[in-house]
PDB file of C-alpha atoms in Angstrom:
ATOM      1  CA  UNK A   1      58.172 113.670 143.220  1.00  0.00           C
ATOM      2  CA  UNK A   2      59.521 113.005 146.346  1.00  0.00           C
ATOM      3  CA  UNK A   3      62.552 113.655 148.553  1.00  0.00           C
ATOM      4  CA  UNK A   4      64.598 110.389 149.585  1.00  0.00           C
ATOM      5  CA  UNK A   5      66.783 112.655 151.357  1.00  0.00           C
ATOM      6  CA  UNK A   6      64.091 114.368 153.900  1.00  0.00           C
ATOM      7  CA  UNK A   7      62.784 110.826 154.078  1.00  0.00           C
ATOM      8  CA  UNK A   8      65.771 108.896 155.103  1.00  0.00           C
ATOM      9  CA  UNK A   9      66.793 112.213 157.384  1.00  0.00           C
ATOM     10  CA  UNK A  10      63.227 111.338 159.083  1.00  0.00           C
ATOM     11  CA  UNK A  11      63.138 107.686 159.790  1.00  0.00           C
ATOM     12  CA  UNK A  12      66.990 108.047 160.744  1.00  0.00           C
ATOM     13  CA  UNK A  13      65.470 110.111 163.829  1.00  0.00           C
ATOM     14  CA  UNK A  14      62.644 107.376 164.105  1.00  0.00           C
ATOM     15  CA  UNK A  15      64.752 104.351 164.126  1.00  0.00           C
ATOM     16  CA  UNK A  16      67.437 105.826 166.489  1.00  0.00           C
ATOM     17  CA  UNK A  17      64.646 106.653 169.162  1.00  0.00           C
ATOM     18  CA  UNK A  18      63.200 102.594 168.084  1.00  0.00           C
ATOM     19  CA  UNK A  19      66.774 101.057 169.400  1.00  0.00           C
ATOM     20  CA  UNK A  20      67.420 103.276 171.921  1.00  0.00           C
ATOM     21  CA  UNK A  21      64.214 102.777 173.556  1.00  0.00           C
ATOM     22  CA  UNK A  22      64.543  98.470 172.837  1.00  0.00           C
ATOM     23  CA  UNK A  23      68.703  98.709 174.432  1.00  0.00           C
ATOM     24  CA  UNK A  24      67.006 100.334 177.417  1.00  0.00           C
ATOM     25  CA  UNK A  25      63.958  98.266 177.971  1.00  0.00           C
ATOM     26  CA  UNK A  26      66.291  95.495 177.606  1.00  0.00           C
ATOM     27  CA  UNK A  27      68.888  96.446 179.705  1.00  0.00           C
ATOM     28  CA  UNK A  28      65.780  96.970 182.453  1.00  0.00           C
ATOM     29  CA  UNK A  29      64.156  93.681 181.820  1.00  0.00           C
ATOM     30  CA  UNK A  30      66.458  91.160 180.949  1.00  0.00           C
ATOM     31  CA  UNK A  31      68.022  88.748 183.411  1.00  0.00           C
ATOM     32  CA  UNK A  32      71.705  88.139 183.820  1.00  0.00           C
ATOM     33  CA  UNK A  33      72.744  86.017 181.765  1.00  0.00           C
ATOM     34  CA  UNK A  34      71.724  87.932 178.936  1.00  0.00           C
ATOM     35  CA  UNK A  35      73.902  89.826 176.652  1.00  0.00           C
ATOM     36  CA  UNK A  36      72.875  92.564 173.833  1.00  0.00           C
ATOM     37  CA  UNK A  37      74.748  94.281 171.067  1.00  0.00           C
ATOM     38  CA  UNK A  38      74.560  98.026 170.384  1.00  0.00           C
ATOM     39  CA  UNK A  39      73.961  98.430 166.854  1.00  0.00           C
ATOM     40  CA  UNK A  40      75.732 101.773 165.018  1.00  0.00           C
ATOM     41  CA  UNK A  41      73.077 101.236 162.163  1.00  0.00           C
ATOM     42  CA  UNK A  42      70.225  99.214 161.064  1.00  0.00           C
ATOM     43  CA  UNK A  43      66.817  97.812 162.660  1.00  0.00           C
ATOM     44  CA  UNK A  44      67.872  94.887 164.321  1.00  0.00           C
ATOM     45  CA  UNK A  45      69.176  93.965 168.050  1.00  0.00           C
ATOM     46  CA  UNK A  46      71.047  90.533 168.691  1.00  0.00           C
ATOM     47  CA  UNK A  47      70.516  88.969 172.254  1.00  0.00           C
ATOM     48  CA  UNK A  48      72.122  86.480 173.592  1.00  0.00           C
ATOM     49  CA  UNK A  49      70.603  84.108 175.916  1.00  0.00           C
ATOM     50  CA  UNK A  50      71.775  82.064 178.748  1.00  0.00           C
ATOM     51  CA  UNK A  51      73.152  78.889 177.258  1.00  0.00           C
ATOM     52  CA  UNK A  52      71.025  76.781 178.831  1.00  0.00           C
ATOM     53  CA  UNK A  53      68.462  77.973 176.660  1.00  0.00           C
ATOM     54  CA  UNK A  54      67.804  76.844 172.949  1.00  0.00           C
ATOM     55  CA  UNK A  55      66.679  79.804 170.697  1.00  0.00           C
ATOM     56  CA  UNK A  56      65.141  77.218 167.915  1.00  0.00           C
ATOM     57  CA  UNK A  57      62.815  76.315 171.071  1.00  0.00           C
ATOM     58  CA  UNK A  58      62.662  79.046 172.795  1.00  0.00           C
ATOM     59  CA  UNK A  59      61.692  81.357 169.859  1.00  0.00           C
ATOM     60  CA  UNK A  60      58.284  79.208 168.951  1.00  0.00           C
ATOM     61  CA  UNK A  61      57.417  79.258 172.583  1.00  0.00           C
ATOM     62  CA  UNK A  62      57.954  82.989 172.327  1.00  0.00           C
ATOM     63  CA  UNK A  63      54.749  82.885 169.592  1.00  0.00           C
ATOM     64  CA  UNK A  64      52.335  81.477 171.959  1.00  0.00           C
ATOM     65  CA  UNK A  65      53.338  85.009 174.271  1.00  0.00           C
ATOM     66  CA  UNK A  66      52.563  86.754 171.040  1.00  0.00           C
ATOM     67  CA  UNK A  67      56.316  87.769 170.322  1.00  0.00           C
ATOM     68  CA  UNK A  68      58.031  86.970 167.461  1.00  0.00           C
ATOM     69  CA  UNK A  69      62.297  86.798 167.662  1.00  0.00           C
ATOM     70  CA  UNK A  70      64.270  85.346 164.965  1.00  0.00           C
ATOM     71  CA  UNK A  71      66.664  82.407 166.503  1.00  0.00           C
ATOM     72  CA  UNK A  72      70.253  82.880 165.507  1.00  0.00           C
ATOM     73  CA  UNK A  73      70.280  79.513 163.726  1.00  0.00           C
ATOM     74  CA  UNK A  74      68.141  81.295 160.768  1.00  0.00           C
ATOM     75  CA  UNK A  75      71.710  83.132 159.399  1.00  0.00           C
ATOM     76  CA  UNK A  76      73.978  79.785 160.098  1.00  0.00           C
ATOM     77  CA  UNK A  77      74.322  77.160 157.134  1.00  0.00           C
ATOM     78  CA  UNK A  78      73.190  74.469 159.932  1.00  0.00           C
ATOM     79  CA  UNK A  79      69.809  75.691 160.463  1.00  0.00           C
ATOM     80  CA  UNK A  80      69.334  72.976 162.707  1.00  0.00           C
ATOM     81  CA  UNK A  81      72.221  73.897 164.993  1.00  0.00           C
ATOM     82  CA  UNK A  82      71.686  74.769 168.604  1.00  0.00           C
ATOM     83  CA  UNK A  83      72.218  78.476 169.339  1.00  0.00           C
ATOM     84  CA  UNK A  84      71.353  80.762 172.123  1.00  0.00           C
ATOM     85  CA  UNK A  85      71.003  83.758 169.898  1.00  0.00           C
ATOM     86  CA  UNK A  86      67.922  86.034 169.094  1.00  0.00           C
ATOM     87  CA  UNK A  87      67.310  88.857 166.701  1.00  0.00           C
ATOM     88  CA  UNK A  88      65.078  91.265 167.717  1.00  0.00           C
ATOM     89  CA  UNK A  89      63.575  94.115 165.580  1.00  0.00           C
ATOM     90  CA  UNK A  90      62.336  97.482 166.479  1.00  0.00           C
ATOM     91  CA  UNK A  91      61.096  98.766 163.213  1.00  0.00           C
ATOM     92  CA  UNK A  92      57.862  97.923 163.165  1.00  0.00           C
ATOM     93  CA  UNK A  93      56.786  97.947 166.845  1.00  0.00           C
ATOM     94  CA  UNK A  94      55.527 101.262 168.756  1.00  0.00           C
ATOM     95  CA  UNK A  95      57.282 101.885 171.909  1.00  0.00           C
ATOM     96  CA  UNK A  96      54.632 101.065 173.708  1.00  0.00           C
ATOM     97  CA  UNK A  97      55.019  97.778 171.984  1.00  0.00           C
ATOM     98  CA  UNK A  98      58.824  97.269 172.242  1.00  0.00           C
ATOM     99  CA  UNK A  99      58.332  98.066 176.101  1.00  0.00           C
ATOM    100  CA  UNK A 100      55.847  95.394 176.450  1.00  0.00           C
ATOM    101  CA  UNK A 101      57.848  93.500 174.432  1.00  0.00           C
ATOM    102  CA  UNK A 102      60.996  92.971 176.661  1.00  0.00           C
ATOM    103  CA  UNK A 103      59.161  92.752 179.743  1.00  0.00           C
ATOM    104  CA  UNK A 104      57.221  89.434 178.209  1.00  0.00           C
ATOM    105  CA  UNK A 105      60.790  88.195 176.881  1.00  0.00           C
ATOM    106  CA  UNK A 106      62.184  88.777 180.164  1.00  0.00           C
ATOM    107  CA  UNK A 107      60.177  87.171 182.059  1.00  0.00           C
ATOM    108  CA  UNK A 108      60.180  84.078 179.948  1.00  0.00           C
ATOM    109  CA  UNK A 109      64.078  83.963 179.924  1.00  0.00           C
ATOM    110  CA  UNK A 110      63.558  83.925 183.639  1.00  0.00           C
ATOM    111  CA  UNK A 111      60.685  81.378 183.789  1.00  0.00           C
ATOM    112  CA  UNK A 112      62.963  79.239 181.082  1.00  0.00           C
ATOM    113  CA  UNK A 113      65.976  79.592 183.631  1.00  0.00           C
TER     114      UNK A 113
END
């Protein structure tokens, strides 16, 4: 019934204009400090913060801004350990939404600095 093909050929397009938008809103809004990764595939973006900053704490502060990043800790066996790691994802938010977005996280990094 339907055509996986055309379908992955479409949200390919879609997905590469998600993270290109995010790397360049980020790149605009985040302080130094701040590092990102330039994924070759998939929906996610990895940050890294100043190491100052705690990404178990600073991603449930993050919720009261109405922004939701998953701290690194989440993929080590430790989830408990301190790390100053985010993933971000731009699959789901517009790009009015993902521009929004990193200007609230960047200005938090910078309040948290």
């Amino acid at each position: 019934e339907y055509d996986i093909d055309e379908h992955i050929a479409k949200i390919r397009v879609l997905y590469k204009e998600k993270c290109e938008k995010m790397i360049s809103c980020l790149e605009k809004n985040l302080p130094e400090g701040c590092s990102i990764t330039h994924p070759q595939g998939g929906l996610f973006i990895w940050c890294k913060l100043p190491e100052s900053i705690d990404a178990n704490v600073f991603s449930k502060e993050l919720v009261k801004e109405k922004l939701a990043v998953v701290p690194g800790s989440a993929f080590l066996t430790d989830e408990s350990a301190k790390t100053s790691c985010i993933r971000l994802n731009y699959s789901m938010p517009t790009l009015e939404q993902i521009e929004k977005g990193t200007e609230i996280l960047g200005r938090c990094i910078r309040e948290k600095m």
